[in-house]
mmCIF file of C-alpha atoms in Angstrom:
data_model
loop_
_atom_site.group_PDB
_atom_site.id
_atom_site.type_symbol
_atom_site.label_atom_id
_atom_site.label_comp_id
_atom_site.label_asym_id
_atom_site.label_seq_id
_atom_site.Cartn_x
_atom_site.Cartn_y
_atom_site.Cartn_z
ATOM 1 C CA MET A 1 71.177 0.471 -106.116
ATOM 2 C CA PRO A 2 71.746 1.882 -109.158
ATOM 3 C CA CYS A 3 73.286 0.055 -112.100
ATOM 4 C CA ARG A 4 77.095 1.302 -113.008
ATOM 5 C CA LEU A 5 75.822 1.310 -116.469
ATOM 6 C CA GLY A 6 73.043 3.875 -116.562
ATOM 7 C CA MET A 7 70.489 -0.206 -117.236
ATOM 8 C CA GLY A 8 68.368 2.022 -114.416
ATOM 9 C CA LYS A 9 68.530 0.016 -110.690
ATOM 10 C CA PHE A 10 68.561 -3.388 -109.859
ATOM 11 C CA ALA A 11 68.949 -5.245 -106.649
ATOM 12 C CA THR A 12 71.852 -6.534 -104.007
ATOM 13 C CA ASP A 13 71.590 -9.274 -101.262
ATOM 14 C CA SER A 14 73.132 -7.379 -99.043
ATOM 15 C CA GLY A 15 70.743 -4.303 -100.008
ATOM 16 C CA GLU A 16 75.187 -1.756 -99.844
ATOM 17 C CA GLU A 17 76.408 0.019 -101.854
ATOM 18 C CA PRO A 18 79.366 -2.003 -103.102
ATOM 19 C CA SER A 19 82.974 -0.546 -103.430
ATOM 20 C CA PRO A 20 84.348 0.819 -107.392
ATOM 21 C CA ILE A 21 85.988 -1.928 -108.125
ATOM 22 C CA GLY A 22 88.444 -1.055 -111.297
ATOM 23 C CA GLN A 23 89.598 2.457 -113.192
ATOM 24 C CA HIS A 24 85.491 3.270 -113.750
ATOM 25 C CA GLY A 25 84.508 1.284 -111.029
ATOM 26 C CA TYR A 26 82.535 -1.695 -113.734
ATOM 27 C CA ARG A 27 80.901 -5.269 -110.785
ATOM 28 C CA TYR A 28 80.390 -8.269 -112.348
ATOM 29 C CA GLY A 29 76.525 -7.850 -111.734
ATOM 30 C CA ASP A 30 75.833 -4.572 -113.465
ATOM 31 C CA VAL A 31 77.873 -6.025 -116.220
ATOM 32 C CA TYR A 32 75.942 -9.120 -115.655
ATOM 33 C CA ASP A 33 72.809 -8.028 -115.642
ATOM 34 C CA TRP A 34 73.246 -5.357 -118.942
ATOM 35 C CA CYS A 35 75.172 -8.418 -120.630
ATOM 36 C CA THR A 36 71.674 -10.353 -119.932
ATOM 37 C CA PHE A 37 69.424 -7.258 -120.802
ATOM 38 C CA GLN A 38 71.117 -6.721 -124.117
ATOM 39 C CA CYS A 39 71.844 -10.082 -125.412
ATOM 40 C CA MET A 40 75.061 -9.206 -125.946
ATOM 41 C CA SER A 41 77.968 -11.237 -125.030
ATOM 42 C CA ALA A 42 81.116 -9.855 -122.267
ATOM 43 C CA ASP A 43 83.300 -9.769 -124.267
ATOM 44 C CA ARG A 44 81.605 -8.368 -127.119
ATOM 45 C CA LEU A 45 80.914 -5.399 -124.132
ATOM 46 C CA PHE A 46 84.375 -4.685 -123.198
ATOM 47 C CA ARG A 47 85.444 -4.388 -126.838
ATOM 48 C CA LEU A 48 82.882 -1.745 -127.665
ATOM 49 C CA LEU A 49 83.942 -0.266 -124.200
ATOM 50 C CA LYS A 50 87.916 -0.740 -125.192
ATOM 51 C CA CYS A 51 88.988 -2.087 -121.980
ATOM 52 C CA PRO A 52 91.261 -5.538 -121.257
ATOM 53 C CA PHE A 53 89.442 -8.249 -121.663
ATOM 54 C CA PRO A 54 91.084 -11.591 -120.973
ATOM 55 C CA SER A 55 90.877 -13.990 -124.467
ATOM 56 C CA LYS A 56 89.254 -17.386 -123.986
ATOM 57 C CA SER A 57 92.279 -18.283 -124.469
ATOM 58 C CA ALA A 58 93.778 -16.527 -122.079
ATOM 59 C CA PHE A 59 90.865 -17.850 -120.262
ATOM 60 C CA MET A 60 91.892 -21.440 -120.435
ATOM 61 C CA LYS A 61 94.575 -21.274 -119.810
ATOM 62 C CA ALA A 62 94.736 -19.961 -116.483
ATOM 63 C CA GLU A 63 91.431 -21.966 -115.155
ATOM 64 C CA SER A 64 93.345 -25.092 -115.903
ATOM 65 C CA GLN A 65 97.276 -23.643 -114.932
ATOM 66 C CA TYR A 66 95.632 -22.063 -111.402
ATOM 67 C CA VAL A 67 91.962 -23.276 -110.884
ATOM 68 C CA PHE A 68 91.367 -26.433 -112.176
ATOM 69 C CA PRO A 69 94.688 -27.661 -109.840
ATOM 70 C CA VAL A 70 93.644 -25.562 -106.791
ATOM 71 C CA VAL A 71 90.097 -27.279 -106.718
ATOM 72 C CA ASP A 72 92.333 -30.889 -107.189
ATOM 73 C CA GLU A 73 93.472 -29.800 -104.236
ATOM 74 C CA ILE A 74 90.434 -28.595 -102.382
ATOM 75 C CA TYR A 75 87.814 -31.981 -103.970
ATOM 76 C CA ASP A 76 91.235 -34.145 -102.421
ATOM 77 C CA GLU A 77 91.306 -32.674 -98.696
ATOM 78 C CA ILE A 78 86.739 -32.346 -98.933
ATOM 79 C CA GLN A 79 87.416 -35.908 -99.232
ATOM 80 C CA LYS A 80 90.083 -36.955 -97.090
ATOM 81 C CA LYS A 81 87.080 -35.671 -94.135
ATOM 82 C CA VAL A 82 84.416 -37.668 -95.629
ATOM 83 C CA THR A 83 85.540 -40.813 -95.889
ATOM 84 C CA ASP A 84 87.920 -41.012 -92.473
ATOM 85 C CA ILE A 85 83.774 -39.671 -90.631
ATOM 86 C CA VAL A 86 82.205 -42.914 -93.185
ATOM 87 C CA PHE A 87 84.728 -45.899 -92.337
ATOM 88 C CA GLU A 88 84.672 -45.127 -88.739
ATOM 89 C CA GLU A 89 81.350 -45.942 -88.552
ATOM 90 C CA GLY A 90 81.063 -48.389 -89.938
ATOM 91 C CA GLU A 91 84.398 -49.734 -88.170
ATOM 92 C CA LYS A 92 81.382 -49.178 -85.535
ATOM 93 C CA ASN A 93 77.922 -49.965 -86.546
ATOM 94 C CA GLY A 94 80.061 -53.183 -88.973
ATOM 95 C CA GLY A 95 79.497 -51.826 -92.392
ATOM 96 C CA ILE A 96 77.988 -48.973 -94.401
ATOM 97 C CA ASN A 97 74.941 -48.711 -96.807
ATOM 98 C CA ILE A 98 76.023 -47.434 -100.606
ATOM 99 C CA ALA A 99 72.879 -46.581 -103.388
ATOM 100 C CA SER A 100 74.384 -45.156 -107.247
ATOM 101 C CA ASP A 101 73.092 -43.417 -109.134
ATOM 102 C CA ALA A 102 74.662 -41.780 -113.121
ATOM 103 C CA MET A 103 73.989 -38.798 -114.721
ATOM 104 C CA TYR A 104 75.035 -37.871 -119.100
ATOM 105 C CA ASP A 105 76.427 -34.397 -119.453
ATOM 106 C CA SER A 106 73.206 -34.104 -121.979
ATOM 107 C CA ARG A 107 70.092 -35.413 -122.702
ATOM 108 C CA GLY A 108 69.367 -37.903 -125.562
ATOM 109 C CA HIS A 109 71.122 -40.355 -127.866
ATOM 110 C CA SER A 110 73.704 -36.458 -127.347
ATOM 111 C CA ALA A 111 75.337 -37.611 -124.500
ATOM 112 C CA ASP A 112 79.096 -37.986 -124.847
ATOM 113 C CA TYR A 113 80.173 -38.377 -120.440
ATOM 114 C CA CYS A 114 78.216 -39.827 -117.616
ATOM 115 C CA ARG A 115 79.674 -38.529 -114.358
ATOM 116 C CA THR A 116 78.448 -41.412 -112.088
ATOM 117 C CA ALA A 117 78.278 -40.603 -108.246
ATOM 118 C CA VAL A 118 78.446 -42.869 -105.355
ATOM 119 C CA LEU A 119 77.138 -41.507 -102.163
ATOM 120 C CA ASP A 120 76.555 -43.512 -97.957
ATOM 121 C CA LEU A 121 73.230 -44.169 -97.124
ATOM 122 C CA LYS A 122 72.839 -42.984 -93.036
ATOM 123 C CA ASN A 123 75.742 -39.068 -93.811
ATOM 124 C CA ASN A 124 74.403 -38.293 -97.303
ATOM 125 C CA PHE A 125 78.067 -38.735 -98.015
ATOM 126 C CA VAL A 126 79.541 -38.430 -101.709
ATOM 127 C CA LEU A 127 81.960 -41.394 -100.994
ATOM 128 C CA GLU A 128 83.503 -41.024 -104.798
ATOM 129 C CA GLN A 129 82.618 -39.676 -108.548
ATOM 130 C CA GLU A 130 83.634 -40.816 -111.692
ATOM 131 C CA VAL A 131 83.239 -39.709 -115.133
ATOM 132 C CA CYS A 132 83.548 -41.565 -118.049
ATOM 133 C CA ARG A 133 82.813 -42.494 -121.269
ATOM 134 C CA LYS A 134 78.864 -42.661 -122.721
ATOM 135 C CA SER A 135 79.764 -45.906 -124.019
ATOM 136 C CA ARG A 136 81.265 -47.206 -120.907
ATOM 137 C CA THR A 137 78.134 -51.054 -120.741
ATOM 138 C CA ASP A 138 79.328 -52.255 -117.499
ATOM 139 C CA LEU A 139 77.175 -49.003 -116.435
ATOM 140 C CA TYR A 140 74.158 -50.462 -117.868
ATOM 141 C CA THR A 141 74.182 -53.093 -115.124
ATOM 142 C CA VAL A 142 73.318 -50.303 -112.392
ATOM 143 C CA SER A 143 70.061 -50.499 -111.666
ATOM 144 C CA PRO A 144 67.776 -47.076 -111.953
ATOM 145 C CA TYR A 145 65.981 -48.543 -108.077
ATOM 146 C CA PHE A 146 68.628 -48.237 -105.257
ATOM 147 C CA ALA A 147 67.812 -44.626 -106.581
ATOM 148 C CA THR A 148 67.253 -42.486 -102.816
ATOM 149 C CA SER A 149 66.096 -39.091 -103.052
ATOM 150 C CA GLN A 150 70.071 -38.148 -101.711
ATOM 151 C CA THR A 151 70.903 -39.365 -104.715
ATOM 152 C CA GLU A 152 68.475 -37.412 -107.384
ATOM 153 C CA SER A 153 68.872 -34.533 -104.659
ATOM 154 C CA PHE A 154 73.448 -34.601 -105.427
ATOM 155 C CA ASN A 155 72.276 -34.887 -109.297
ATOM 156 C CA SER A 156 70.277 -31.621 -109.435
ATOM 157 C CA ILE A 157 72.657 -29.993 -107.996
ATOM 158 C CA THR A 158 75.116 -31.086 -110.024
ATOM 159 C CA CYS A 159 73.456 -30.160 -113.090
ATOM 160 C CA LEU A 160 73.881 -26.234 -111.724
ATOM 161 C CA TYR A 161 77.863 -26.562 -112.469
ATOM 162 C CA ASN A 162 77.474 -28.943 -115.340
ATOM 163 C CA PRO A 163 73.750 -28.100 -117.286
ATOM 164 C CA LYS A 164 73.120 -30.122 -120.417
ATOM 165 C CA ASP A 165 72.070 -26.980 -122.269
ATOM 166 C CA HIS A 166 75.778 -26.339 -122.945
ATOM 167 C CA PHE A 167 78.801 -28.642 -123.460
ATOM 168 C CA PHE A 168 81.816 -28.807 -121.764
ATOM 169 C CA PRO A 169 85.096 -30.793 -122.209
ATOM 170 C CA GLN A 170 86.434 -33.688 -120.201
ATOM 171 C CA ASN A 171 88.826 -31.958 -117.801
ATOM 172 C CA SER A 172 85.738 -29.210 -118.082
ATOM 173 C CA PHE A 173 83.382 -31.442 -116.747
ATOM 174 C CA GLU A 174 84.979 -33.795 -114.504
ATOM 175 C CA THR A 175 86.260 -30.712 -112.751
ATOM 176 C CA ARG A 176 82.790 -29.331 -112.558
ATOM 177 C CA ALA A 177 82.272 -32.720 -110.999
ATOM 178 C CA LYS A 178 84.813 -32.941 -108.022
ATOM 179 C CA LEU A 179 82.922 -28.984 -106.940
ATOM 180 C CA ALA A 180 79.268 -30.055 -106.927
ATOM 181 C CA GLY A 181 80.762 -33.259 -104.767
ATOM 182 C CA ILE A 182 82.586 -29.848 -102.565
ATOM 183 C CA HIS A 183 79.502 -28.430 -102.230
ATOM 184 C CA TRP A 184 77.071 -30.622 -101.143
ATOM 185 C CA ASN A 185 79.770 -32.872 -98.679
ATOM 186 C CA CYS A 186 81.227 -28.722 -97.895
ATOM 187 C CA GLY A 187 77.009 -28.821 -96.918
ATOM 188 C CA LYS A 188 76.447 -32.542 -95.165
ATOM 189 C CA LEU A 189 79.139 -31.429 -93.204
ATOM 190 C CA GLU A 190 78.460 -28.362 -91.878
ATOM 191 C CA ILE A 191 74.799 -30.033 -91.206
ATOM 192 C CA ARG A 192 76.688 -32.543 -89.107
ATOM 193 C CA GLU A 193 78.671 -29.863 -87.206
ATOM 194 C CA GLY A 194 75.470 -28.028 -86.281
ATOM 195 C CA LYS A 195 75.648 -25.351 -88.263
ATOM 196 C CA ARG A 196 72.582 -25.427 -90.198
ATOM 197 C CA PRO A 197 69.868 -25.480 -87.887
ATOM 198 C CA ILE A 198 65.995 -27.239 -89.572
ATOM 199 C CA VAL A 199 64.011 -22.798 -89.710
ATOM 200 C CA GLY A 200 61.325 -24.221 -91.391
ATOM 201 C CA PHE A 201 59.649 -27.002 -93.143
ATOM 202 C CA LYS A 202 57.909 -27.327 -96.691
ATOM 203 C CA THR A 203 54.948 -29.205 -98.526
ATOM 204 C CA ILE A 204 55.864 -30.804 -101.868
ATOM 205 C CA TRP A 205 54.611 -33.098 -104.327
ATOM 206 C CA CYS A 206 55.848 -36.794 -103.664
ATOM 207 C CA LYS A 207 55.468 -38.184 -107.211
ATOM 208 C CA SER A 208 55.947 -41.989 -105.978
ATOM 209 C CA LYS A 209 54.130 -41.692 -102.371
ATOM 210 C CA LYS A 210 51.290 -39.805 -105.086
ATOM 211 C CA GLU A 211 50.785 -37.454 -101.574
ATOM 212 C CA GLU A 212 51.775 -34.293 -100.223
ATOM 213 C CA VAL A 213 54.670 -34.217 -97.614
ATOM 214 C CA LYS A 214 56.495 -32.420 -95.262
ATOM 215 C CA ARG A 215 60.797 -31.860 -96.118
ATOM 216 C CA LYS A 216 62.988 -30.092 -93.593
ATOM 217 C CA THR A 217 64.560 -26.572 -94.663
ATOM 218 C CA ARG A 218 67.393 -25.809 -93.567
ATOM 219 C CA LYS A 219 69.967 -22.883 -92.815
ATOM 220 C CA GLN A 220 72.002 -22.300 -96.041
ATOM 221 C CA PRO A 221 75.323 -23.329 -96.332
ATOM 222 C CA SER A 222 77.563 -20.628 -95.910
ATOM 223 C CA ASN A 223 79.988 -21.824 -98.866
ATOM 224 C CA ASP A 224 82.756 -21.456 -97.418
ATOM 225 C CA TRP A 225 84.538 -23.338 -100.263
ATOM 226 C CA ARG A 226 84.179 -20.765 -103.142
ATOM 227 C CA THR A 227 86.226 -18.394 -100.596
ATOM 228 C CA GLU A 228 89.071 -20.314 -99.728
ATOM 229 C CA ILE A 229 89.157 -21.437 -103.541
ATOM 230 C CA MET A 230 89.907 -17.648 -105.072
ATOM 231 C CA ARG A 231 92.275 -16.978 -101.661
ATOM 232 C CA ARG A 232 94.631 -20.064 -103.453
ATOM 233 C CA VAL A 233 94.449 -19.200 -107.188
ATOM 234 C CA ARG A 234 95.624 -15.676 -105.978
ATOM 235 C CA GLY A 235 97.360 -16.936 -103.691
ATOM 236 C CA VAL A 236 98.747 -19.474 -106.333
ATOM 237 C CA SER A 237 99.046 -17.027 -108.916
ATOM 238 C CA LEU A 238 100.527 -13.888 -107.352
ATOM 239 C CA VAL A 239 103.344 -16.311 -106.389
ATOM 240 C CA GLU A 240 103.935 -16.940 -110.405
ATOM 241 C CA TRP A 241 103.759 -13.326 -110.775
ATOM 242 C CA ASN A 242 106.118 -12.063 -108.825
ATOM 243 C CA ASN A 243 108.608 -15.068 -109.005
ATOM 244 C CA GLN A 244 107.670 -13.614 -113.388
ATOM 245 C CA ASN A 245 109.099 -10.807 -112.406
ATOM 246 C CA ILE A 246 111.984 -11.639 -109.908
ATOM 247 C CA GLU A 247 113.691 -13.538 -113.315
ATOM 248 C CA THR A 248 113.299 -10.543 -115.099
ATOM 249 C CA GLU A 249 115.265 -8.333 -113.511
ATOM 250 C CA GLU A 250 117.883 -11.037 -112.759
ATOM 251 C CA ALA A 251 118.501 -11.022 -116.729
ATOM 252 C CA ALA A 252 117.860 -7.392 -116.822
ATOM 253 C CA ASP A 253 120.140 -6.836 -114.573
ATOM 254 C CA LEU A 254 122.692 -10.080 -116.170
ATOM 255 C CA SER A 255 121.880 -7.803 -119.349
ATOM 256 C CA ASP A 256 123.522 -4.237 -117.462
ATOM 257 C CA GLU A 257 126.613 -6.245 -116.077
ATOM 258 C CA GLY A 258 127.300 -7.041 -119.957
ATOM 259 C CA GLU A 259 126.408 -3.877 -121.247
ATOM 260 C CA GLU A 260 128.946 -2.270 -118.928
ATOM 261 C CA SER A 261 132.086 -5.068 -119.609
ATOM 262 C CA ASP A 262 131.931 -4.102 -122.853
ATOM 263 C CA GLU A 263 132.314 -0.634 -122.803
ATOM 264 C CA GLU A 264 135.768 -0.877 -119.824
ATOM 265 C CA LEU A 265 136.781 -3.031 -122.906
ATOM 266 C CA THR A 266 136.059 -0.275 -125.782
ATOM 267 C CA VAL A 267 137.624 2.591 -122.893
ATOM 268 C CA THR A 268 141.310 0.021 -122.354
#
């Protein structure tokens, strides 16, 4: 696919030519590829092109006002579904087995936040997460020997949303931890529903056994929850935007009525 910014060709997932977006037809993928190639930030590129681009404060305001509440809402919905399944099976089986593991937001002594996750060992669901300060000494008593491969796999998913080479404030760190939980639990729910069948096997080196082991390879998750987040965020933002327009129009009508009444008084 030819890049719309003149940087050669880039491969797409679908292999089809995307529809133009915006007045100049720029796509986020093209902008990201070009900025990565030129070692340039996206905001600097848009300033050079003299294109409108949200400032950092506007972006953070929209993030906290629209995105964070929607993520919290979807996270609570997924967690309720997961806990209902685990507790229902626990009542039938006479109990549940859980494992816990913690991960810091950065490496070494520079860590500031700690994310602790509790997983159900039978269904591998994330039951609960907590983000706390590193100074919480009660976490030091959690034994790492009870951690399973699933907890480490979840930690690798968390690193995709909370990379340790980037600093995030606490509210962003907590929201990104919830996104990792949604990602993980939605994938496990699709396995439970039969939407992710086994498509093959792969051989990996097991450090604990000191030998090669075979692991199942499943179909990639659909990640429909991402589309749902975008749909709800757009819906909330459009409703607020329409309400602001209605209030502006009502204020304009009231001002026009006031001017007409002043003119009538002047004529009288």
